[in-house]
Coordinates of C-alpha atoms in Angstrom, one line a residue:
Chain M
M523 CA 140.1 2.3 78.6
Q524 CA 138.7 1.7 75.2
G525 CA 136.2 3.8 73.2
I526 CA 136.6 6.9 75.5
T527 CA 138.3 9.9 74.0
P528 CA 140.4 12.0 76.4
E529 CA 138.0 15.0 75.9
A530 CA 135.0 12.9 76.9
F531 CA 136.9 11.6 80.0
V532 CA 137.8 15.1 81.1
L533 CA 134.2 16.4 80.5
G534 CA 132.7 13.5 82.4
L535 CA 135.0 14.0 85.4
S536 CA 134.3 17.7 85.2
A537 CA 130.6 17.1 85.4
L538 CA 131.2 14.8 88.5
G539 CA 133.3 17.6 90.0
A540 CA 130.6 20.1 89.5
G541 CA 128.2 17.8 91.3
I542 CA 130.6 17.2 94.1
A543 CA 131.2 21.0 94.4
M544 CA 127.6 21.6 95.0
I545 CA 127.6 19.3 98.1
A546 CA 128.4 22.6 99.8
G547 CA 124.7 23.3 99.5
F548 CA 124.1 20.8 102.4
G549 CA 125.9 22.9 104.9
I550 CA 124.4 26.2 103.8
G551 CA 120.9 24.8 103.9
L552 CA 121.4 23.6 107.4
G553 CA 123.0 26.9 108.5
Q554 CA 120.4 29.2 106.9
G555 CA 117.6 27.0 108.3
I556 CA 119.0 27.3 111.8
A557 CA 119.5 31.1 111.4
T558 CA 116.0 31.7 110.1
G559 CA 114.5 29.5 112.9
K560 CA 116.3 31.5 115.5
A561 CA 115.1 34.8 113.9
V562 CA 111.5 33.6 113.9
E563 CA 111.9 32.6 117.6
S564 CA 113.2 36.0 118.5
I565 CA 110.5 37.8 116.5
A566 CA 107.9 35.7 118.3
R567 CA 109.4 36.7 121.6
Q568 CA 109.9 40.4 120.7
P569 CA 107.6 41.4 117.8
E570 CA 108.5 45.1 118.0
A571 CA 112.1 44.4 117.1
K572 CA 111.0 42.7 113.8
G573 CA 112.7 45.3 111.5
D574 CA 116.1 45.1 113.2
I575 CA 116.0 41.3 113.4
M576 CA 115.0 40.9 109.8
S577 CA 117.8 43.1 108.4
T578 CA 120.4 41.5 110.6
M579 CA 119.2 38.1 109.6
F580 CA 119.4 39.0 105.9
I581 CA 123.0 40.2 106.3
G582 CA 123.9 37.0 108.1
L583 CA 122.2 34.9 105.5
A584 CA 124.1 36.7 102.8
M585 CA 127.4 36.3 104.6
A586 CA 126.7 32.6 105.1
E587 CA 125.8 32.3 101.4
T588 CA 129.2 33.3 100.3
S589 CA 130.7 29.8 100.5
V590 CA 128.0 28.1 98.5
I591 CA 128.2 30.9 95.9
F592 CA 131.9 30.2 95.5
S593 CA 131.1 26.5 95.0
L594 CA 128.3 27.5 92.5
V595 CA 130.8 29.5 90.5
V596 CA 133.2 26.6 90.5
A597 CA 130.5 24.3 89.3
I598 CA 129.4 26.8 86.6
I599 CA 133.0 27.2 85.4
L600 CA 133.4 23.4 85.2
L601 CA 130.2 23.0 83.2
F602 CA 130.2 26.0 80.9
A603 CA 133.7 27.4 80.6
N604 CA 135.8 24.4 81.3
P605 CA 139.5 25.3 81.4
L606 CA 140.7 21.6 81.6
V607 CA 139.4 20.5 78.2
A608 CA 141.8 22.8 76.3
Q609 CA 144.7 21.1 78.0
V610 CA 143.9 17.6 76.8
Chain K
M544 CA 123.0 26.4 76.0
S545 CA 125.6 29.0 76.8
V546 CA 125.6 31.1 79.9
G547 CA 127.8 34.0 78.8
P548 CA 126.4 37.3 77.5
R549 CA 126.1 37.6 73.8
I550 CA 128.7 39.6 71.9
I551 CA 127.0 42.4 70.0
I552 CA 129.9 44.3 68.4
W553 CA 133.3 42.8 67.4
F554 CA 136.2 44.8 66.1
D555 CA 138.1 42.8 63.6
E556 CA 140.7 45.4 62.5
G557 CA 142.1 48.7 63.4
P558 CA 143.5 49.8 66.7
L559 CA 140.7 48.1 68.7
K560 CA 141.4 44.7 67.2
G561 CA 140.2 41.9 69.4
V562 CA 138.0 44.2 71.5
F563 CA 134.3 43.1 71.8
I564 CA 131.3 44.7 73.3
T565 CA 128.8 42.4 75.0
E566 CA 125.1 43.0 75.7
T567 CA 126.1 43.6 79.3
V568 CA 127.9 46.8 78.4
I569 CA 125.1 48.1 76.3
W570 CA 122.3 47.4 78.8
A571 CA 124.5 48.8 81.7
I572 CA 124.8 52.1 79.7
V573 CA 121.0 52.0 79.0
V574 CA 120.2 51.6 82.6
S575 CA 122.5 54.4 83.8
V576 CA 121.1 56.7 81.1
A577 CA 117.6 55.8 82.2
I578 CA 118.3 56.6 85.8
I579 CA 120.0 59.9 84.9
I580 CA 117.1 60.9 82.7
F581 CA 114.6 60.1 85.4
A582 CA 116.6 62.1 87.9
L583 CA 116.7 65.1 85.5
I584 CA 113.0 65.0 84.7
S585 CA 111.8 64.5 88.2
T586 CA 113.8 67.4 89.6
R587 CA 112.8 69.9 87.0
N588 CA 110.5 72.8 88.3
L589 CA 110.3 71.5 91.8
K590 CA 107.1 72.4 93.7
K591 CA 106.2 72.6 97.4
Q592 CA 103.4 70.1 96.8
P593 CA 105.1 67.1 95.1
K594 CA 103.2 65.7 92.1
G595 CA 104.0 62.8 89.7
A596 CA 107.6 62.1 89.1
Q597 CA 108.8 64.5 91.9
G598 CA 106.7 62.5 94.4
V599 CA 108.4 59.3 93.4
A600 CA 111.9 60.9 93.5
E601 CA 111.2 62.3 97.0
L602 CA 110.0 58.9 98.2
I603 CA 113.2 57.2 96.9
V604 CA 115.4 59.9 98.4
E605 CA 113.6 59.8 101.8
Y606 CA 113.8 56.0 101.9
V607 CA 117.5 56.0 101.1
Y608 CA 118.3 58.6 103.7
N609 CA 116.4 56.8 106.4
F610 CA 118.1 53.5 105.4
V611 CA 121.6 55.1 105.6
R612 CA 120.8 56.9 108.8
D613 CA 119.6 53.6 110.4
T614 CA 122.6 51.6 109.3
M615 CA 125.6 54.0 109.3
G616 CA 124.5 56.6 111.8
K617 CA 123.7 60.3 111.5
D618 CA 127.3 61.5 111.0
K619 CA 127.8 59.5 107.8
L620 CA 124.7 60.8 105.9
S621 CA 127.1 62.1 103.2
F622 CA 127.3 58.6 101.8
A623 CA 123.5 58.4 101.1
P624 CA 123.7 59.6 97.5
F625 CA 126.3 57.1 96.6
I626 CA 124.5 54.2 98.4
G627 CA 121.2 55.3 96.8
T628 CA 122.7 55.3 93.3
I629 CA 124.2 51.8 93.8
F630 CA 120.9 50.5 95.2
L631 CA 118.8 51.9 92.4
Y632 CA 121.2 50.8 89.7
L633 CA 121.5 47.3 91.1
L634 CA 117.7 47.0 91.5
I635 CA 117.1 47.8 87.8
A636 CA 120.1 46.0 86.5
N637 CA 119.1 42.8 88.4
A638 CA 115.4 43.0 87.3
L639 CA 116.1 43.3 83.6
G640 CA 115.0 39.7 83.2
L641 CA 111.5 40.8 83.6
L642 CA 111.8 42.4 80.1
G643 CA 113.3 39.3 78.7
I644 CA 116.8 40.9 78.7
R645 CA 119.8 39.2 80.3
A646 CA 120.4 40.8 83.7
V647 CA 123.4 43.1 83.6
T648 CA 124.7 41.7 86.9
A649 CA 124.8 38.2 85.6
D650 CA 128.3 39.1 84.2
V651 CA 131.2 38.8 86.5
N652 CA 133.1 41.7 84.8
M653 CA 130.3 44.1 85.7
T654 CA 130.0 43.0 89.4
F655 CA 133.8 42.8 89.8
A656 CA 134.1 46.4 88.5
L657 CA 131.5 47.4 91.2
G658 CA 133.5 45.5 93.8
C659 CA 136.7 47.3 92.8
L660 CA 135.0 50.6 93.0
I661 CA 133.7 49.9 96.5
F662 CA 137.2 48.6 97.6
L663 CA 138.8 51.9 96.5
I664 CA 136.1 53.9 98.3
I665 CA 136.6 51.9 101.5
Q666 CA 140.4 52.3 101.4
Y667 CA 140.2 56.0 100.6
N668 CA 137.8 56.7 103.4
S669 CA 139.8 54.5 105.8
I670 CA 143.0 56.5 105.0
R671 CA 141.1 59.8 105.2
S672 CA 139.7 59.2 108.6
K673 CA 142.7 57.5 110.2
G674 CA 145.5 59.2 108.5
M675 CA 148.3 57.3 106.6
L676 CA 150.0 56.2 109.8
G677 CA 146.8 55.1 111.5
Y678 CA 145.8 53.3 108.3
L679 CA 149.0 51.3 108.3
K680 CA 148.7 50.7 112.0
H681 CA 145.2 49.4 111.9
F682 CA 146.4 46.3 110.1
T683 CA 148.4 45.3 113.2
K684 CA 145.4 45.3 115.4
P685 CA 144.7 43.4 117.6
Y686 CA 148.1 41.6 117.3
P687 CA 151.0 42.3 115.0
F688 CA 151.2 38.7 113.7
M689 CA 147.7 39.1 112.3
V690 CA 148.8 41.5 109.5
P691 CA 148.4 38.9 106.7
I692 CA 145.0 37.9 107.9
N693 CA 143.8 41.6 108.1
I694 CA 145.1 42.3 104.6
L695 CA 143.4 39.2 103.3
E696 CA 140.2 40.3 104.9
E697 CA 140.3 43.7 103.2
V698 CA 141.2 42.1 99.8
T699 CA 138.6 39.3 99.8
F700 CA 135.7 41.6 100.7
P701 CA 135.2 43.1 97.2
I702 CA 135.7 39.6 95.7
S703 CA 133.1 37.9 97.8
L704 CA 130.8 40.9 97.4
S705 CA 130.9 40.8 93.6
F706 CA 130.8 37.0 93.4
R707 CA 127.7 36.9 95.7
I708 CA 125.5 39.1 93.5
F709 CA 126.9 37.5 90.4
G710 CA 126.3 33.9 91.5
N711 CA 122.8 34.7 92.8
I712 CA 121.7 36.5 89.6
L713 CA 123.4 34.1 87.2
A714 CA 121.8 31.1 89.0
G715 CA 118.4 32.8 88.5
V716 CA 119.1 33.4 84.8
I717 CA 120.1 29.8 84.3
I718 CA 117.1 28.4 86.1
V719 CA 114.6 30.6 84.2
E720 CA 116.3 29.9 80.9
L721 CA 116.2 26.1 81.6
A722 CA 112.5 26.3 82.5
F723 CA 111.7 28.2 79.3
E724 CA 113.6 25.7 77.1
G725 CA 111.9 22.8 78.8
L726 CA 108.5 24.3 78.4
S727 CA 109.1 25.1 74.7
F728 CA 110.3 21.5 74.2
L729 CA 107.2 20.2 76.0
S730 CA 104.7 22.3 74.0
E731 CA 106.4 21.6 70.6
E732 CA 107.4 18.0 70.8
V733 CA 104.9 16.5 73.3
I734 CA 101.7 18.4 72.9
H735 CA 102.4 19.4 69.2
L736 CA 101.4 23.0 69.5
P737 CA 102.5 25.3 66.6
V738 CA 103.6 28.0 69.2
P739 CA 105.3 27.4 72.6
L740 CA 102.1 28.2 74.4
L741 CA 103.2 26.6 77.7
Q742 CA 105.8 29.4 78.0
A743 CA 103.0 31.9 78.5
I744 CA 101.9 31.7 82.1
L745 CA 103.6 28.7 83.7
P746 CA 107.0 30.3 84.4
L747 CA 105.3 33.3 86.2
P748 CA 106.2 32.1 89.7
L749 CA 109.8 31.6 88.6
N750 CA 109.9 35.1 87.2
A751 CA 108.3 36.5 90.3
F752 CA 111.0 35.0 92.5
F753 CA 114.1 35.4 90.4
D754 CA 113.3 38.7 88.7
I755 CA 111.4 40.6 91.4
F756 CA 112.2 39.2 94.9
E757 CA 115.8 38.2 94.3
P758 CA 116.8 41.5 92.7
I759 CA 115.4 43.5 95.6
L760 CA 117.0 41.2 98.2
Q761 CA 120.4 41.3 96.4
A762 CA 120.4 45.0 95.9
F763 CA 119.5 45.4 99.6
V764 CA 122.2 43.0 100.8
F765 CA 124.8 44.6 98.5
S766 CA 124.2 48.1 99.7
M767 CA 123.8 47.0 103.3
L768 CA 127.2 45.2 103.3
T769 CA 128.8 48.2 101.5
M770 CA 127.4 50.5 104.2
S771 CA 128.5 48.4 107.1
F772 CA 132.0 48.0 105.7
I773 CA 132.4 51.7 105.0
A774 CA 131.2 52.5 108.5
K775 CA 133.6 50.0 109.9
A776 CA 136.5 51.5 107.9
I777 CA 135.7 55.0 109.2
T778 CA 135.2 54.1 112.8
S779 CA 138.7 53.6 114.3
H780 CA 139.4 50.5 116.4
D781 CA 140.1 52.7 119.5
D782 CA 136.5 53.6 119.8
H783 CA 135.4 50.3 121.1

């Protein structure tokens, strides 16, 4: 490899890694969509239970969100506070 | 663009050498003091007919007590003041972006401290309700070989709780800041305006989502998860 400094190489690969980490958003989008759809179905079937369904759904969405939040933190660390560049 | 909080005070010498105070600390103290002052003012000369600040305070207290009663049950109403404080604090701390201030909870130190506090409260109440022996025993349920998994579950809960609110709020801060920078670039370099006029109204939907809706949702989710985990820790496994 000519013309590429080690820092630039590590930074570029880190940016790629941040992008790959956010692929986790695919799964969470699918999951939250299904959960919200089911919640809407049950509200339509039983409108008087709307409050309970909504709060349970929010808890479930927040729980499901955890994985993608972790990958977001990984991506943010790779982009803004990269620990790998210092080791080059 | 840097995402960390700005450092306001930096000690170069003396016994505190290397210690620095970020804007997170300062705004966290400001928010707590504001809540304390509001609580003091609104509860002074209480009247039978609530008026002004007293009415607002009664509304908040009633809402929180109903919230806790619905989630944790009637016998755990003693947690309502704690949950209410956490909820109110997080609500204001998350929504500071409305004033152009960096949200306090967009700093992992702050949220992790909250997570540690809640971890200690959960463990303390678990020991108090089950007894030391029962506390150690509940790690072996349902099967003895699941001890590592049970311990892992207890330990990862505060971590995921703090990272959840941190990630959500930090993502909002980054997106709003990116939009503001892009609009300022557009108005200065493309349309050649002397002031970044495009920043005036266009980011309003972003602000409405990330500084009003998301703070309410995150404060709600945080206090809800805290409540359900405290309730789970108090209820022994033999009950069901």
